[in-house]
Amino acid sequence: MRGSDERSGELFSYVDLEMRVRADHPLRPIREMANTALAVLSGDFGALYSGMGRPSIAPEMLLRAMLLQAFYSIRSERQLMERLEYDLLFRWFVGLGVDNPAWDHSTFSKNRDRLLDGEIASKFLAAVLAQPRVKRLLSSEHFSVDGTLIEAWASQKSFKPKASPNGQGDDGDGGTGGGRNAPADFRGEKRSNETHESTTDSDARLYRKGAGMEARLCFIGHGLMENRSGLIVDTRLTRASGHAERLAALEMIEGWANRPRAVTLGGDRAYDAADFVEELRTLNVRPHVAQNTNGRRSAIDGRTTRHPGYSASLKARKRIEEAFGWIKTVAGLRRTKLRGLAKVDWAFAFTAAAYNLVRLPKLLAVTP
């Protein structure tokens, strides 16, 4: 018998979101681990809010919605709210009922910015890794470090000469007088971070990744990975400079090196510098850094390369590129849509936690 195509409105709704999501859905274990980590941060959330006034969006719901934004490559808060309006799976993950309206995108953004004050992203990353069943997957002896460029939300035309000491500088209108983004020709012009800065994001720096490549306004995101399961255990985001990667690596590994037994740290050829290698050995860290012998002498000698663990570290360190690839392509952080070092740092740490949550269900499934 042919079914009817007529629609009839229902007076009451008896939809149970828990029953709508199948038992083996990949988001179920992710939501469980995320809720466990968010429960640990309840005290930190309470310190960010006043005891009076109208109730705001629950910070737990905010962060769960931002996880979905990273998982499903949603470009903007406006699109996220639109998806949350009609997608029952999104409502179930965030914690919204069927009859609850989705928030306005501007309200969501303002409430999200409140979480920047408490370093919630780095604490959330640590809370995910501190869960007992997750902690068993982590190595406490072997690590890898690397950095990646995060393009700033600023154009090359915003990179203008700094104001002179007498307070006079480029007005930024390109001579049109109306504030219009006029055409610009940079050919033959000498521009550097010492003499120029971006009028859109003053924290962004002009940086060239390699010889023969174009210079872009960007930041550098740094990640510390443990080698057993390939999970990100620490992050940093700094202004772009030639020494930023090595300084951030020393800062991140220092917290893991405070132990009697030496730990290892893998890295690419950019970390093959004599002062960096010496600093690592001072911290009781064995530098398993790839040798750079391109017209120079490597700081890594036979004391390190003769051990079989050195070659193992060089193979394992490449897995950190998988994390950076996911963060920049799937989570959409190839070019950030935030401005300022603090906000971009927050987003980088949070997307690293999202990457760990995506990988953990499979890792836990194969671990006895």
Tab-separated table of C-alpha atoms in Angstrom:
chain	number	residue	atom	x	y	z
A	1	MET	CA	0.000	0.000	0.000
A	2	ARG	CA	1.335	3.403	-0.929
A	3	GLY	CA	2.040	5.741	1.992
A	4	SER	CA	0.677	9.248	2.264
A	5	ASP	CA	2.836	12.282	1.552
A	6	GLU	CA	0.742	14.625	3.681
A	7	ARG	CA	2.276	16.331	6.710
A	8	SER	CA	0.394	16.633	9.963
A	9	GLY	CA	1.608	18.775	12.823
A	10	GLU	CA	1.939	17.150	16.231
A	11	LEU	CA	0.632	18.862	19.318
A	12	PHE	CA	3.114	17.142	21.615
A	13	SER	CA	6.643	15.863	21.027
A	14	TYR	CA	7.877	12.628	22.569
A	15	VAL	CA	11.277	12.518	20.895
A	16	ASP	CA	13.985	11.183	23.200
A	17	LEU	CA	17.339	12.353	21.865
A	18	GLU	CA	19.141	9.580	23.712
A	19	MET	CA	17.172	6.997	21.720
A	20	ARG	CA	17.756	8.802	18.428
A	21	VAL	CA	21.528	8.370	18.605
A	22	ARG	CA	22.560	4.795	17.950
A	23	ALA	CA	24.539	2.980	20.632
A	24	ASP	CA	27.675	2.560	18.492
A	25	HIS	CA	27.852	6.160	17.258
A	26	PRO	CA	31.473	7.475	17.321
A	27	LEU	CA	30.427	10.583	19.273
A	28	ARG	CA	29.229	8.576	22.282
A	29	PRO	CA	32.673	7.720	23.738
A	30	ILE	CA	33.936	11.200	22.810
A	31	ARG	CA	31.045	12.833	24.679
A	32	GLU	CA	31.681	10.645	27.721
A	33	MET	CA	35.357	11.613	27.915
A	34	ALA	CA	34.569	15.273	27.271
A	35	ASN	CA	31.967	15.328	30.049
A	36	THR	CA	34.432	13.747	32.480
A	37	ALA	CA	37.004	16.438	31.680
A	38	LEU	CA	34.411	19.226	31.940
A	39	ALA	CA	33.319	17.991	35.368
A	40	VAL	CA	36.902	18.437	36.585
A	41	LEU	CA	36.831	22.072	35.401
A	42	SER	CA	33.620	22.955	37.250
A	43	GLY	CA	35.498	24.984	39.869
A	44	ASP	CA	37.389	26.921	37.175
A	45	PHE	CA	34.115	27.730	35.441
A	46	GLY	CA	32.586	29.018	38.669
A	47	ALA	CA	35.454	31.491	39.174
A	48	LEU	CA	34.714	33.136	35.802
A	49	TYR	CA	31.071	33.988	36.499
A	50	SER	CA	29.332	36.366	38.873
A	51	GLY	CA	26.856	35.166	41.476
A	52	MET	CA	24.157	37.588	40.327
A	53	GLY	CA	22.518	38.575	37.077
A	54	ARG	CA	20.916	36.593	34.288
A	55	PRO	CA	22.132	33.026	33.658
A	56	SER	CA	24.484	32.773	30.713
A	57	ILE	CA	25.076	29.894	28.337
A	58	ALA	CA	26.500	27.017	30.348
A	59	PRO	CA	30.275	26.845	29.690
A	60	GLU	CA	30.028	23.059	29.335
A	61	MET	CA	27.563	23.525	26.470
A	62	LEU	CA	29.801	26.163	24.908
A	63	LEU	CA	32.807	23.873	24.833
A	64	ARG	CA	30.843	20.873	23.577
A	65	ALA	CA	29.486	23.026	20.742
A	66	MET	CA	33.025	24.177	19.905
A	67	LEU	CA	34.141	20.546	19.775
A	68	LEU	CA	31.474	19.874	17.154
A	69	GLN	CA	32.694	22.903	15.220
A	70	ALA	CA	36.169	21.334	15.070
A	71	PHE	CA	34.949	17.781	14.350
A	72	TYR	CA	32.697	18.768	11.438
A	73	SER	CA	34.801	21.594	9.929
A	74	ILE	CA	32.143	24.264	10.510
A	75	ARG	CA	33.571	27.583	9.370
A	76	SER	CA	31.726	30.089	11.559
A	77	GLU	CA	29.611	30.478	14.673
A	78	ARG	CA	26.673	31.506	12.491
A	79	GLN	CA	26.792	28.191	10.628
A	80	LEU	CA	27.261	26.321	13.905
A	81	MET	CA	24.100	27.844	15.354
A	82	GLU	CA	22.186	27.047	12.171
A	83	ARG	CA	23.299	23.431	12.357
A	84	LEU	CA	22.428	23.286	16.040
A	85	GLU	CA	18.914	24.504	15.248
A	86	TYR	CA	17.916	21.511	13.123
A	87	ASP	CA	20.435	18.711	13.810
A	88	LEU	CA	19.257	16.339	16.556
A	89	LEU	CA	22.712	14.775	16.833
A	90	PHE	CA	24.250	18.177	17.572
A	91	ARG	CA	21.556	18.916	20.150
A	92	TRP	CA	22.194	15.615	21.877
A	93	PHE	CA	25.961	16.171	22.019
A	94	VAL	CA	25.698	19.750	23.276
A	95	GLY	CA	22.916	19.008	25.761
A	96	LEU	CA	20.073	21.042	24.265
A	97	GLY	CA	16.547	19.651	24.355
A	98	VAL	CA	14.349	19.311	21.288
A	99	ASP	CA	12.247	22.320	22.273
A	100	ASN	CA	15.127	24.577	23.323
A	101	PRO	CA	16.026	27.270	20.763
A	102	ALA	CA	19.584	27.593	19.518
A	103	TRP	CA	21.517	30.647	20.669
A	104	ASP	CA	22.215	33.723	18.621
A	105	HIS	CA	25.664	33.570	17.050
A	106	SER	CA	26.740	36.891	18.606
A	107	THR	CA	25.633	35.735	22.071
A	108	PHE	CA	27.585	32.522	21.580
A	109	SER	CA	30.751	34.440	20.609
A	110	LYS	CA	30.541	36.814	23.569
A	111	ASN	CA	30.083	33.967	26.043
A	112	ARG	CA	32.957	32.061	24.427
A	113	ASP	CA	35.315	35.004	24.892
A	114	ARG	CA	34.693	34.859	28.645
A	115	LEU	CA	36.473	31.496	28.777
A	116	LEU	CA	39.718	33.087	27.538
A	117	ASP	CA	40.409	34.547	30.983
A	118	GLY	CA	40.792	31.224	32.752
A	119	GLU	CA	43.126	29.310	30.407
A	120	ILE	CA	40.295	26.847	30.025
A	121	ALA	CA	41.627	25.345	26.778
A	122	SER	CA	44.948	24.178	28.252
A	123	LYS	CA	43.179	22.935	31.392
A	124	PHE	CA	40.691	21.019	29.258
A	125	LEU	CA	43.561	19.392	27.345
A	126	ALA	CA	45.187	18.366	30.628
A	127	ALA	CA	41.882	17.083	32.056
A	128	VAL	CA	41.332	14.841	29.041
A	129	LEU	CA	44.812	13.328	29.391
A	130	ALA	CA	44.532	12.937	33.180
A	131	GLN	CA	41.701	10.390	32.999
A	132	PRO	CA	42.972	7.016	34.293
A	133	ARG	CA	42.245	4.967	31.170
A	134	VAL	CA	43.794	7.668	28.977
A	135	LYS	CA	46.841	8.126	31.201
A	136	ARG	CA	47.792	4.479	30.652
A	137	LEU	CA	48.227	5.194	26.950
A	138	LEU	CA	50.784	7.957	27.460
A	139	SER	CA	54.534	7.617	27.473
A	140	SER	CA	56.362	9.537	30.177
A	141	GLU	CA	59.837	9.044	28.675
A	142	HIS	CA	59.733	9.587	24.913
A	143	PHE	CA	58.458	12.771	23.263
A	144	SER	CA	58.576	14.670	19.985
A	145	VAL	CA	58.270	18.373	19.294
A	146	ASP	CA	57.530	20.438	16.230
A	147	GLY	CA	56.068	23.751	15.118
A	148	THR	CA	53.661	24.806	12.400
A	149	LEU	CA	52.670	28.139	10.915
A	150	ILE	CA	49.180	29.480	11.659
A	151	GLU	CA	48.285	32.198	9.182
A	152	ALA	CA	46.937	35.324	10.865
A	153	TRP	CA	43.583	36.939	10.093
A	154	ALA	CA	45.310	39.924	8.494
A	155	SER	CA	46.161	40.825	4.922
A	156	GLN	CA	49.477	41.930	3.525
A	157	LYS	CA	47.994	45.381	2.900
A	158	SER	CA	47.547	45.828	6.643
A	159	PHE	CA	51.326	45.527	7.169
A	160	LYS	CA	52.233	49.216	7.296
A	161	PRO	CA	55.126	51.306	8.650
A	162	LYS	CA	55.048	51.863	12.375
A	163	ALA	CA	54.230	55.289	13.726
A	164	SER	CA	57.215	57.624	14.012
A	165	PRO	CA	58.385	58.867	17.463
A	166	ASN	CA	56.507	62.150	16.930
A	167	GLY	CA	53.273	60.217	16.554
A	168	GLN	CA	52.974	60.581	12.771
A	169	GLY	CA	52.616	57.544	10.589
A	170	ASP	CA	50.668	56.040	7.727
A	171	ASP	CA	46.940	56.707	8.091
A	172	GLY	CA	46.183	53.399	6.408
A	173	ASP	CA	43.791	54.710	3.722
A	174	GLY	CA	46.289	54.411	0.880
A	175	GLY	CA	45.789	58.060	-0.063
A	176	THR	CA	42.105	57.709	-0.942
A	177	GLY	CA	40.887	59.583	2.152
A	178	GLY	CA	37.878	57.295	2.578
A	179	GLY	CA	39.409	54.336	4.443
A	180	ARG	CA	39.121	52.131	1.356
A	181	ASN	CA	41.521	49.221	1.000
A	182	ALA	CA	43.384	50.717	-1.963
A	183	PRO	CA	45.591	48.677	-4.342
A	184	ALA	CA	49.198	48.343	-3.229
A	185	ASP	CA	52.445	47.380	-4.917
A	186	PHE	CA	55.137	46.029	-2.584
A	187	ARG	CA	57.753	45.424	-5.270
A	188	GLY	CA	61.111	46.860	-4.253
A	189	GLU	CA	59.848	47.961	-0.837
A	190	LYS	CA	61.845	46.808	2.182
A	191	ARG	CA	59.508	45.587	4.899
A	192	SER	CA	60.445	43.959	8.190
A	193	ASN	CA	58.954	43.344	11.602
A	194	GLU	CA	61.212	46.030	13.056
A	195	THR	CA	59.848	48.808	10.853
A	196	HIS	CA	56.323	47.575	10.013
A	197	GLU	CA	53.381	46.048	11.843
A	198	SER	CA	49.898	44.918	10.959
A	199	THR	CA	47.120	47.384	11.679
A	200	THR	CA	44.669	44.458	11.863
A	201	ASP	CA	46.559	42.177	14.268
A	202	SER	CA	49.595	43.743	15.904
A	203	ASP	CA	50.715	40.358	17.299
A	204	ALA	CA	51.140	38.828	13.838
A	205	ARG	CA	54.642	38.749	12.370
A	206	LEU	CA	55.884	38.583	8.803
A	207	TYR	CA	57.640	35.237	8.443
A	208	ARG	CA	59.091	33.151	5.629
A	209	LYS	CA	58.924	29.373	6.059
A	210	GLY	CA	61.869	28.650	3.786
A	211	ALA	CA	64.098	29.974	1.028
A	212	GLY	CA	62.204	30.888	-2.111
A	213	MET	CA	58.833	30.990	-0.342
A	214	GLU	CA	56.612	33.996	0.206
A	215	ALA	CA	56.510	35.776	3.557
A	216	ARG	CA	53.152	35.794	5.367
A	217	LEU	CA	51.674	37.312	8.478
A	218	CYS	CA	51.415	34.412	10.875
A	219	PHE	CA	51.992	32.837	14.271
A	220	ILE	CA	53.831	29.630	15.141
A	221	GLY	CA	51.973	26.847	16.930
A	222	HIS	CA	54.131	24.406	18.897
A	223	GLY	CA	53.131	20.926	19.977
A	224	LEU	CA	54.672	18.337	22.296
A	225	MET	CA	53.685	14.743	21.463
A	226	GLU	CA	54.293	11.587	23.432
A	227	ASN	CA	55.596	8.829	21.174
A	228	ARG	CA	53.646	5.801	22.421
A	229	SER	CA	50.176	6.777	21.181
A	230	GLY	CA	50.894	9.978	19.281
A	231	LEU	CA	48.781	12.242	21.498
A	232	ILE	CA	49.464	15.947	22.003
A	233	VAL	CA	50.322	16.580	25.658
A	234	ASP	CA	51.217	20.290	25.550
A	235	THR	CA	50.922	23.265	23.225
A	236	ARG	CA	52.248	26.788	22.853
A	237	LEU	CA	51.566	29.567	20.395
A	238	THR	CA	54.138	32.316	19.900
A	239	ARG	CA	54.925	35.173	17.578
A	240	ALA	CA	56.836	34.035	14.523
A	241	SER	CA	60.614	34.226	14.843
A	242	GLY	CA	63.665	32.145	14.053
A	243	HIS	CA	64.222	31.058	17.678
A	244	ALA	CA	60.591	30.550	18.723
A	245	GLU	CA	60.504	26.802	18.050
A	246	ARG	CA	63.522	25.970	20.208
A	247	LEU	CA	62.465	28.256	23.062
A	248	ALA	CA	58.963	26.775	23.112
A	249	ALA	CA	60.379	23.236	23.027
A	250	LEU	CA	62.514	23.904	26.112
A	251	GLU	CA	59.522	25.363	27.931
A	252	MET	CA	57.258	22.418	27.136
A	253	ILE	CA	59.711	19.602	27.875
A	254	GLU	CA	60.898	21.123	31.156
A	255	GLY	CA	57.820	19.933	33.025
A	256	TRP	CA	58.440	16.319	31.949
A	257	ALA	CA	62.205	16.318	32.511
A	258	ASN	CA	62.057	16.711	36.295
A	259	ARG	CA	62.719	13.028	37.025
A	260	PRO	CA	65.754	10.849	37.791
A	261	ARG	CA	65.613	8.948	34.509
A	262	ALA	CA	66.411	10.829	31.317
A	263	VAL	CA	63.686	11.410	28.727
A	264	THR	CA	64.123	11.700	24.972
A	265	LEU	CA	62.946	14.500	22.699
A	266	GLY	CA	62.726	14.041	18.956
A	267	GLY	CA	62.720	16.885	16.455
A	268	ASP	CA	63.515	17.796	12.882
A	269	ARG	CA	66.674	19.477	11.581
A	270	ALA	CA	65.513	22.923	12.661
A	271	TYR	CA	66.293	21.926	16.254
A	272	ASP	CA	69.879	20.915	15.469
A	273	ALA	CA	71.564	23.866	17.192
A	274	ALA	CA	74.459	23.618	19.636
A	275	ASP	CA	72.909	25.825	22.322
A	276	PHE	CA	69.557	23.998	22.146
A	277	VAL	CA	71.171	20.558	22.377
A	278	GLU	CA	73.266	21.696	25.338
A	279	GLU	CA	70.199	23.070	27.125
A	280	LEU	CA	68.414	19.745	26.680
A	281	ARG	CA	71.300	17.794	28.160
A	282	THR	CA	71.353	20.204	31.099
A	283	LEU	CA	67.690	19.322	31.710
A	284	ASN	CA	68.530	15.582	31.591
A	285	VAL	CA	66.838	15.250	28.188
A	286	ARG	CA	68.442	13.222	25.407
A	287	PRO	CA	68.250	15.203	22.146
A	288	HIS	CA	67.027	12.814	19.445
A	289	VAL	CA	67.138	15.541	16.814
A	290	ALA	CA	67.664	14.924	13.110
A	291	GLN	CA	71.172	15.895	12.020
A	292	ASN	CA	71.580	18.981	9.853
A	293	THR	CA	74.829	18.588	7.888
A	294	ASN	CA	73.966	20.971	5.060
A	295	GLY	CA	77.235	22.933	4.882
A	296	ARG	CA	77.736	22.779	8.640
A	297	ARG	CA	78.626	20.487	11.491
A	298	SER	CA	75.788	18.829	13.361
A	299	ALA	CA	75.453	19.255	17.129
A	300	ILE	CA	74.318	15.595	17.347
A	301	ASP	CA	77.311	13.273	17.484
A	302	GLY	CA	77.961	9.559	17.943
A	303	ARG	CA	77.039	9.679	21.623
A	304	THR	CA	73.425	9.940	20.497
A	305	THR	CA	73.239	8.356	17.038
A	306	ARG	CA	74.793	5.026	18.104
A	307	HIS	CA	71.766	4.086	20.195
A	308	PRO	CA	68.861	2.246	18.487
A	309	GLY	CA	66.405	4.528	20.279
A	310	TYR	CA	67.654	7.458	18.188
A	311	SER	CA	66.403	6.018	14.904
A	312	ALA	CA	63.141	4.990	16.609
A	313	SER	CA	62.583	8.561	17.772
A	314	LEU	CA	63.218	9.920	14.271
A	315	LYS	CA	60.510	7.622	12.891
A	316	ALA	CA	58.018	8.406	15.649
A	317	ARG	CA	58.428	12.186	15.530
A	318	LYS	CA	56.841	12.375	12.074
A	319	ARG	CA	53.467	11.474	13.582
A	320	ILE	CA	53.152	14.957	15.028
A	321	GLU	CA	52.604	16.157	11.464
A	322	GLU	CA	49.359	14.139	11.462
A	323	ALA	CA	48.116	16.182	14.406
A	324	PHE	CA	49.071	19.464	12.759
A	325	GLY	CA	47.429	18.355	9.521
A	326	TRP	CA	44.150	17.587	11.308
A	327	ILE	CA	44.222	20.831	13.280
A	328	LYS	CA	44.797	22.941	10.157
A	329	THR	CA	42.538	21.155	7.662
A	330	VAL	CA	39.680	19.498	9.587
A	331	ALA	CA	39.527	21.914	12.535
A	332	GLY	CA	40.059	24.879	10.193
A	333	LEU	CA	43.060	26.484	11.876
A	334	ARG	CA	45.200	26.791	8.754
A	335	ARG	CA	44.198	30.434	8.863
A	336	THR	CA	42.753	31.562	12.155
A	337	LYS	CA	39.641	33.729	12.291
A	338	LEU	CA	40.660	35.208	15.637
A	339	ARG	CA	42.918	38.152	16.311
A	340	GLY	CA	45.502	38.521	19.030
A	341	LEU	CA	48.039	36.137	20.493
A	342	ALA	CA	45.875	35.129	23.474
A	343	LYS	CA	42.817	34.148	21.426
A	344	VAL	CA	44.776	32.216	18.794
A	345	ASP	CA	46.721	30.435	21.552
A	346	TRP	CA	43.412	29.430	23.164
A	347	ALA	CA	42.052	28.076	19.878
A	348	PHE	CA	45.231	26.123	19.129
A	349	ALA	CA	45.209	24.377	22.524
A	350	PHE	CA	41.496	23.586	22.251
A	351	THR	CA	41.795	22.058	18.771
A	352	ALA	CA	44.711	19.942	20.040
A	353	ALA	CA	42.377	18.589	22.745
A	354	ALA	CA	39.745	17.928	20.051
A	355	TYR	CA	42.331	15.975	18.038
A	356	ASN	CA	43.099	13.810	21.065
A	357	LEU	CA	39.388	13.143	21.619
A	358	VAL	CA	38.993	11.984	18.025
A	359	ARG	CA	41.852	9.483	18.334
A	360	LEU	CA	41.194	8.194	21.842
A	361	PRO	CA	38.179	5.908	21.166
A	362	LYS	CA	40.163	3.789	18.698
A	363	LEU	CA	43.210	3.734	20.959
A	364	LEU	CA	41.139	2.627	23.924
A	365	ALA	CA	39.389	-0.033	21.865
A	366	VAL	CA	42.630	-1.825	20.968
A	367	THR	CA	44.294	-1.412	24.382
A	368	PRO	CA	43.829	-4.421	26.691
